[in-house]
Short mmCIF file of C-alpha atoms in Angstrom, two decimals:
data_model
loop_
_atom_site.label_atom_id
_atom_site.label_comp_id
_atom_site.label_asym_id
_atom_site.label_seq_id
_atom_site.Cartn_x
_atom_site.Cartn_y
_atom_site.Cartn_z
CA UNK A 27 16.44 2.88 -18.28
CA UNK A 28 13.52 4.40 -20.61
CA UNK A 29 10.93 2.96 -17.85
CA UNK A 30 8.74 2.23 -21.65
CA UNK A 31 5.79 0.34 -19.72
CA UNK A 32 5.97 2.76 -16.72
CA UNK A 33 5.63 5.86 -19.49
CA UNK A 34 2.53 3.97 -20.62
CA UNK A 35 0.92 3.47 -18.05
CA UNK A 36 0.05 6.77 -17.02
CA UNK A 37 -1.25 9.60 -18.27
CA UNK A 38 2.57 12.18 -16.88
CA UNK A 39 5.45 10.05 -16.36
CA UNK A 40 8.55 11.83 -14.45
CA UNK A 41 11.73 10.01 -13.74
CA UNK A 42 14.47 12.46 -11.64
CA UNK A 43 17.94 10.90 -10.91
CA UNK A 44 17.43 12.77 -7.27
CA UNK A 45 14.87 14.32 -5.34
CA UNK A 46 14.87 15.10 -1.73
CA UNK A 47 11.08 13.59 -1.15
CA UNK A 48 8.82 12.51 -4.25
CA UNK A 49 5.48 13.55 -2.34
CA UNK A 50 7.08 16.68 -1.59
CA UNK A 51 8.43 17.60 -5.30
CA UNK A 52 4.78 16.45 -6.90
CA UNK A 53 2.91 18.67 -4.04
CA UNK A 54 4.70 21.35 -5.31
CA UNK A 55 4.00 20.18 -8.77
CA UNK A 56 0.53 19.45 -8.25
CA UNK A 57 -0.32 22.82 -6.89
CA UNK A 58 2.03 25.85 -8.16
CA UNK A 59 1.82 27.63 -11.50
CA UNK A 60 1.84 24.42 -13.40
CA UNK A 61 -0.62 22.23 -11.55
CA UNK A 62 -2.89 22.23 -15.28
CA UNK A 63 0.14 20.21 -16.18
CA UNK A 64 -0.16 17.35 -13.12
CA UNK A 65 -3.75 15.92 -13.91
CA UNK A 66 -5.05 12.13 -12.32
CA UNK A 67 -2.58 9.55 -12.35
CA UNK A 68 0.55 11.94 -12.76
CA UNK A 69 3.36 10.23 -11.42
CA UNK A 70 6.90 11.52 -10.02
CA UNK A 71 9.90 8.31 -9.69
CA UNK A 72 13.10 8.50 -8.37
CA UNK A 73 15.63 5.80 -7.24
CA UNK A 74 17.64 8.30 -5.23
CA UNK A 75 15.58 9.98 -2.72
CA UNK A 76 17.68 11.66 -0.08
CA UNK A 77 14.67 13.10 2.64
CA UNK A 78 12.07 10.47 2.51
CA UNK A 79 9.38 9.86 5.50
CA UNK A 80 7.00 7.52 6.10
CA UNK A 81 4.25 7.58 8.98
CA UNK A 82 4.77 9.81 11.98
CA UNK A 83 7.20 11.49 10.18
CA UNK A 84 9.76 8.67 10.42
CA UNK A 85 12.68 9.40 7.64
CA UNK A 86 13.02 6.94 5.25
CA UNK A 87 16.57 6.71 3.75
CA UNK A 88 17.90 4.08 1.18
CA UNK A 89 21.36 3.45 -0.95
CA UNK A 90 21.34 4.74 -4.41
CA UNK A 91 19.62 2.96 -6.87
CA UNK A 92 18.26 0.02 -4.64
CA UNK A 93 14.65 1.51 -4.11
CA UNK A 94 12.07 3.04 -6.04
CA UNK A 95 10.62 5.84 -4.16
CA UNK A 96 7.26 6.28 -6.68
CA UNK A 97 4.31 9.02 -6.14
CA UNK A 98 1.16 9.20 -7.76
CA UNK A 99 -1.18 12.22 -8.00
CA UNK A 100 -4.90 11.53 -7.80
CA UNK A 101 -7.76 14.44 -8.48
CA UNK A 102 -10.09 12.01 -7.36
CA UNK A 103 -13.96 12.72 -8.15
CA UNK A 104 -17.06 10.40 -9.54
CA UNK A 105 -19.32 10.04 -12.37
CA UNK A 106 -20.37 13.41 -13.42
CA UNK A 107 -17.57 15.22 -11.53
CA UNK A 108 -19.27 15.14 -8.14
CA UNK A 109 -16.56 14.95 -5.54
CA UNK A 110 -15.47 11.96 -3.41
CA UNK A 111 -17.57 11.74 -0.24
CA UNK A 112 -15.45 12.32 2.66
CA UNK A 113 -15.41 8.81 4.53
CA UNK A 114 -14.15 7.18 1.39
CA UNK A 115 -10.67 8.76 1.16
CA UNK A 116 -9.23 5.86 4.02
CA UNK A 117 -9.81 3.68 1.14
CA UNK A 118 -6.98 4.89 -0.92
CA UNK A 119 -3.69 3.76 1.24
CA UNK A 120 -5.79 0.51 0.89
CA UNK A 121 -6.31 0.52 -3.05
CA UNK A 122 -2.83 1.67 -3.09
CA UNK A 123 -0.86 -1.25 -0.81
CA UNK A 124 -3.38 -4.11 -2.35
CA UNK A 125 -1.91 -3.00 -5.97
CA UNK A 126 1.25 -3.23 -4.77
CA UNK A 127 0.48 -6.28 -3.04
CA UNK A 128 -0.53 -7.75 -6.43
CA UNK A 129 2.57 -6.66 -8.19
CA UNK A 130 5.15 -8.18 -5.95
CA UNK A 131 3.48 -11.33 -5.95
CA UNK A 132 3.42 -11.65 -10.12
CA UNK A 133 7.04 -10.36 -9.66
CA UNK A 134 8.23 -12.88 -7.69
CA UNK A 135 6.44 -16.18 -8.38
CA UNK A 136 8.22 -16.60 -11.59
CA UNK A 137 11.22 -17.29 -9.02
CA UNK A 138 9.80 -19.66 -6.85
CA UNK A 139 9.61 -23.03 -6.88
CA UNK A 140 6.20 -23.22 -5.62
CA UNK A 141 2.84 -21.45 -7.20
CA UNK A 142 1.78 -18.49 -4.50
CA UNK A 143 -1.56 -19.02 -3.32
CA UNK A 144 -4.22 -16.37 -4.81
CA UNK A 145 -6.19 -15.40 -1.77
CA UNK A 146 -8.49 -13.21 -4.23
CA UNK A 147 -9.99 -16.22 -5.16
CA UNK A 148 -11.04 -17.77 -1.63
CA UNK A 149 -14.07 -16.52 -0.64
CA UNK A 150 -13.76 -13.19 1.09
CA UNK A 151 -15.16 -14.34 4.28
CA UNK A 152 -13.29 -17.35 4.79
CA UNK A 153 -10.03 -15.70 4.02
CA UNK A 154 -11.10 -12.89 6.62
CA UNK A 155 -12.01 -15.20 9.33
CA UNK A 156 -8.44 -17.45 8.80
CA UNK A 157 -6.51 -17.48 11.85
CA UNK A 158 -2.93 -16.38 12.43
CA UNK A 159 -2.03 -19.84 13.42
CA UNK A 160 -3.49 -20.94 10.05
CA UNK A 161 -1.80 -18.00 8.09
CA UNK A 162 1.32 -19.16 10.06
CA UNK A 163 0.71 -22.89 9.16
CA UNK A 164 0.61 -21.70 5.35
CA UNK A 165 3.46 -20.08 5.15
CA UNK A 166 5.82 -22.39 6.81
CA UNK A 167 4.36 -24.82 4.27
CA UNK A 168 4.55 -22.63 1.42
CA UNK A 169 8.54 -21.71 2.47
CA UNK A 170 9.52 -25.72 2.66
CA UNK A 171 8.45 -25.53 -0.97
CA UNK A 172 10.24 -22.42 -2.36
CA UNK A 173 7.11 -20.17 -1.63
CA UNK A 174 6.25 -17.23 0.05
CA UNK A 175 3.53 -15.38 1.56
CA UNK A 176 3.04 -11.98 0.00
CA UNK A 177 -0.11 -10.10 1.61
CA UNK A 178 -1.04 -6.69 2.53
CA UNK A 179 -0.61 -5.13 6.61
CA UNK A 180 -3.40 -2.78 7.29
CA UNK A 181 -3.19 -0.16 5.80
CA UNK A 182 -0.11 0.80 4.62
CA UNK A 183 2.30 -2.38 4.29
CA UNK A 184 3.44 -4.76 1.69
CA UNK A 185 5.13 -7.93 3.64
CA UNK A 186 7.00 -11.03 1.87
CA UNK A 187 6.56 -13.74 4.73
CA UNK A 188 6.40 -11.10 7.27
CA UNK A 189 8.75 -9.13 6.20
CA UNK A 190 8.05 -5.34 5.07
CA UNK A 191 9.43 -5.18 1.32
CA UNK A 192 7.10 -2.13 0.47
CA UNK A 193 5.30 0.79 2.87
CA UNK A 194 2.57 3.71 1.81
CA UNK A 195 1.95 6.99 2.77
CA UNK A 196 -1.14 9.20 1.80
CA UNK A 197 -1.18 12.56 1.84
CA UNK A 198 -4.29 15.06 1.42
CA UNK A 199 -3.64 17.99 -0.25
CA UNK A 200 -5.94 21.42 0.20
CA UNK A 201 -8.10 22.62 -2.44
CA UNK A 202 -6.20 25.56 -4.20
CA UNK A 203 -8.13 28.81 -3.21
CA UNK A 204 -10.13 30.20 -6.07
CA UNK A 205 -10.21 26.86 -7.62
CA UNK A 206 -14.12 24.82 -8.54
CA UNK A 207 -12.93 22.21 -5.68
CA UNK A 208 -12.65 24.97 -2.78
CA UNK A 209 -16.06 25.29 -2.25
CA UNK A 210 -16.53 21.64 -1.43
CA UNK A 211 -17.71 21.46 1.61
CA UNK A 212 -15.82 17.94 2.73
CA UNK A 213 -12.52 20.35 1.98
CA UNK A 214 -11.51 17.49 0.06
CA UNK A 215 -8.57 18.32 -2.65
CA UNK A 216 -6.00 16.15 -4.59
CA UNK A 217 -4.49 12.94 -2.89
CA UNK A 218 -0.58 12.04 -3.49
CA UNK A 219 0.13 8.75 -2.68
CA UNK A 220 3.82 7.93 -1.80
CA UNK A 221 5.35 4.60 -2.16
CA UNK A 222 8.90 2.81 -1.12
CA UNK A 223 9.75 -0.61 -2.59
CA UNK A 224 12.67 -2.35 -1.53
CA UNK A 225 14.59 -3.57 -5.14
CA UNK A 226 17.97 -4.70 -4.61
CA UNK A 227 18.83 -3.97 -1.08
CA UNK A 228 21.27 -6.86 0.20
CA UNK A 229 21.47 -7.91 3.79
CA UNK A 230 23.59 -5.18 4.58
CA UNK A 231 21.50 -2.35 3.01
CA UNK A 232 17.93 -3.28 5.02
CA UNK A 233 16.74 -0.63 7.20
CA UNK A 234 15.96 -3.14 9.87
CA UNK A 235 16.02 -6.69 10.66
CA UNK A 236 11.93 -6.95 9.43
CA UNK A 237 12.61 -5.62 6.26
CA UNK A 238 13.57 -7.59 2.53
CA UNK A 239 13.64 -6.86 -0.78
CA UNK A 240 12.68 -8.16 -4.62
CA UNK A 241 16.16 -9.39 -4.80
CA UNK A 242 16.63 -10.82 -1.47
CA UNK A 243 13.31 -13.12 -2.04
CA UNK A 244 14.21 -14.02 -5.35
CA UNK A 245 17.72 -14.13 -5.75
CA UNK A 246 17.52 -12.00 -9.18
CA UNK A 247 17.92 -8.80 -10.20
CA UNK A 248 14.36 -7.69 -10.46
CA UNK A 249 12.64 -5.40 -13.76
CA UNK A 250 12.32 -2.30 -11.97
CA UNK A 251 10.10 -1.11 -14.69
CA UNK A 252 8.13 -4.00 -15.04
CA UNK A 253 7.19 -4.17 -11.81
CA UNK A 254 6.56 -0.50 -11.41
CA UNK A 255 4.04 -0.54 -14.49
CA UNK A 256 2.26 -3.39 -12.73
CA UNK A 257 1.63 -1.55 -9.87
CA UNK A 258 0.74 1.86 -11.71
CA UNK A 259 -1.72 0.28 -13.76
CA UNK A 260 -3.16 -2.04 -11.25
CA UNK A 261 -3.88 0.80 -8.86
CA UNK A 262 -5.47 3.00 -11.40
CA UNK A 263 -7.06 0.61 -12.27
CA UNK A 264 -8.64 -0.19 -8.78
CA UNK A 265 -9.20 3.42 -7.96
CA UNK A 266 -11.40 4.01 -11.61
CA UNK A 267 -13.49 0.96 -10.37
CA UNK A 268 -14.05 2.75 -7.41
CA UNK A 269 -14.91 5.88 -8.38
CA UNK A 270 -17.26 4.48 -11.05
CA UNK A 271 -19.54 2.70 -8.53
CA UNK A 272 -19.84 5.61 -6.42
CA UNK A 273 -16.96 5.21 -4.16
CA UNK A 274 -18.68 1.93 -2.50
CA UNK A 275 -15.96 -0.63 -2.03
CA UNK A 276 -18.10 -2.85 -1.38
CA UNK A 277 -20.41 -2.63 -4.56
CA UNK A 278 -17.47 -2.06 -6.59
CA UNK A 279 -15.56 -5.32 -5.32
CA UNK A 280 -12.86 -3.67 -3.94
CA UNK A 281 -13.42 -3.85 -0.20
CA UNK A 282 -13.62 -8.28 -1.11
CA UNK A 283 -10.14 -8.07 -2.92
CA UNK A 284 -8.68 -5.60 -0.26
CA UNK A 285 -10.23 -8.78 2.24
CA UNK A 286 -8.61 -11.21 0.45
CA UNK A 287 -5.10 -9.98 0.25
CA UNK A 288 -4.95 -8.49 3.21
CA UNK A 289 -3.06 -10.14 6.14
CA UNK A 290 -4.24 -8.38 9.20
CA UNK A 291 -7.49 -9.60 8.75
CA UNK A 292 -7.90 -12.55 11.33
CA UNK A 293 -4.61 -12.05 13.06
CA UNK A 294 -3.91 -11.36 16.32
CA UNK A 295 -2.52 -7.68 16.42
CA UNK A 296 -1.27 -4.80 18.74
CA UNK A 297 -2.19 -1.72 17.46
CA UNK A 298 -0.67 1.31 19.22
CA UNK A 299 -3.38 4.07 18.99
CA UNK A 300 -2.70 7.62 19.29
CA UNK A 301 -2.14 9.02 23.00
CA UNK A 302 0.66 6.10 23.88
CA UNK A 303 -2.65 3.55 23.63
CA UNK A 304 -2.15 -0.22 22.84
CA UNK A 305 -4.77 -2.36 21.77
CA UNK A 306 -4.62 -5.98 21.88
CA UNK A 307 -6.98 -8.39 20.09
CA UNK A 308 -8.05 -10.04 16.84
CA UNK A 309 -8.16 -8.24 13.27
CA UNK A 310 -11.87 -8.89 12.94
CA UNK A 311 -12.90 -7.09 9.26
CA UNK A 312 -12.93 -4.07 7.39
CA UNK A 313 -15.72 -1.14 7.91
CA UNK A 314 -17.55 0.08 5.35
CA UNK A 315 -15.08 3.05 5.30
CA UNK A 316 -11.59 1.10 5.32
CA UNK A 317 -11.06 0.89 9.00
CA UNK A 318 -9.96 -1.96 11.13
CA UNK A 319 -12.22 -3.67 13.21
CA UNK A 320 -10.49 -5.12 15.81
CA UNK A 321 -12.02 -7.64 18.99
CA UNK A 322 -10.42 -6.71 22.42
CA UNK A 323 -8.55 -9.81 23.61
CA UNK A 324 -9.75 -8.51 26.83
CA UNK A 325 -13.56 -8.47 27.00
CA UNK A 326 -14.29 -9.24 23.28
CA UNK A 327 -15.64 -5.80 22.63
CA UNK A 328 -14.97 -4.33 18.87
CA UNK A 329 -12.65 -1.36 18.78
CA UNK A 330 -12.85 0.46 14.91
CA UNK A 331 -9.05 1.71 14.27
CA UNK A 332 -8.92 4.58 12.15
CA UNK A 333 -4.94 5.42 12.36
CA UNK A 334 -2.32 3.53 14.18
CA UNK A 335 0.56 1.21 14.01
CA UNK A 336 -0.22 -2.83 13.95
CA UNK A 337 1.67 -5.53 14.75
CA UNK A 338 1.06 -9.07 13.61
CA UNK A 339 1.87 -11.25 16.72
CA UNK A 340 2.35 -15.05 16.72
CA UNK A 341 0.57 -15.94 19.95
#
């Protein structure tokens, strides 16, 4: 495969047969001898890549040419070449998993028998204040007709009618020392962010019983370059909105479609916080900085989750 619409999408387009991690390779990339080279929007793809993680460190492994393990460099800064305020950096896993969350869904509703609801176009408050009984309700209908539900898990999860077809991981890297950037004094430096997307696993291949893939939910053999350009140009083309309004999601629209595709919002969740903490509750909305707000099933009291696993529940 040439990957044509993948090439031209983005400004460096690297395709290796095997790597061990594609975050790892393009940190090395993005900040050795070469790093000129490995501007904004550089991207590093393989479909063999043998020491993958994802959060916490968790390896990631996958069959040979069933996955697309994709990372994309970002040199973020605004108008003017000011850098990127601190607090708006949690905002990236979320640009990143609602442009995936856009491609799957124009990837598979060609497939389906039934149109998949847009939730961009719902008003952003109503979709954020849905319940999980009527998210459930929706999809059941939606899978009677040939439909699925395709909608983004805070922060870093794509899921196909609750099942996990796509997961993101961010990574921060250091200013280089000597460079313009090291004297910013948020220590902010480049941002790689990793993606896995499940292609052609079969039901032997799936990493576990909550996971799915392009081919399993459409019973084709999906355009791995198709698909892949999608998201590449979608979430550049999220992340240059951003930046141009200042990094304000909210002035810059992306915090409403981040609302809209987003699942978690108005679920009930269990969030497992840092120090072996659970929280239980309802996904309530997003903070002005990307973080879950979440209302304590307990005494009603909002909690504001910066980092930890969630768990859509059905009760």
């Amino acid at each position: 495969m040439d990957w044509e619409h993948s090439r031209a999408a983005v400004p460096r387009f690297e395709f290796r047969d095997e790597v061990g991690s594609t975050n790892d390779e393009l940190r090395v990339a993005a900040s050795g001898p070469d790093a000129a080279e490995w501007g904004h929007g550089a991207v590093l793809v393989t479909d063999n890549q043998t020491s993958g993680r994802g959060r916490l460190g968790r390896v990631w492994l996958a069959p040979t040419g069933k996955t697309l393990a994709i990372s994309v460099l970002l040199r973020p800064e605004l108008e003017g070449g000011a850098p990127l305020p601190a607090d708006a950096y949690g905002w990236i896993p979320l640009i990143a998993g609602a442009a995936m969350t856009e491609a799957v869904r124009r990837t598979v509703e060609p497939h389906l028998g039934s149109r998949i609801e847009p939730d961009e176009e719902r008003e952003p408050a109503t979709s954020a204040r849905r319940s999980r009984r009527a998210r459930a309700d929706e999809a059941e209908a939606l899978d009677e007709s040939g439909g699925v539900v395709v909608e983004l898990k805070w922060p870093n999860d794509v899921l196909v009618s609750g099942f996990k077809i796509c997961g993101i991981l961010s990574e921060l890297l250091p200013p280089s020392p000597g460079s313009a950037d090291s004297t910013d004094p948020t220590g902010a430096g480049a941002v790689i962010v990793g993606a896995g997307l499940n292609l052609t696993l079969d039901e032997h291949d799936l990493p576990t019983l909550a996971s799915t893939s392009l081919l399993l939910v459409t019973g084709a053999q999906p355009d791995a370059d198709a698909v892949l350009a999608d998201y590449l140009n979608t979430f550049l083309e999220m992340f240059d909105a951003f930046t141009r309004a200042g990094a304000d999601a909210a002035a810059s629209g992306i915090a409403a479609r981040v609302t809209a595709l987003c699942g978690t919002i108005g679920s009930e969740v269990r969030v497992e916080l840092p120090g072996d903490r659970e929280l239980l509750g309802r996904a309530d909305r997003l903070e002005r900085d990307g973080r879950l707000v979440v209302i304590d099933r307990e005494n009603g009291e909002p909690w504001t989750v910066a980092a930890g696993d969630v768990t859509h529940l059905r009760y």
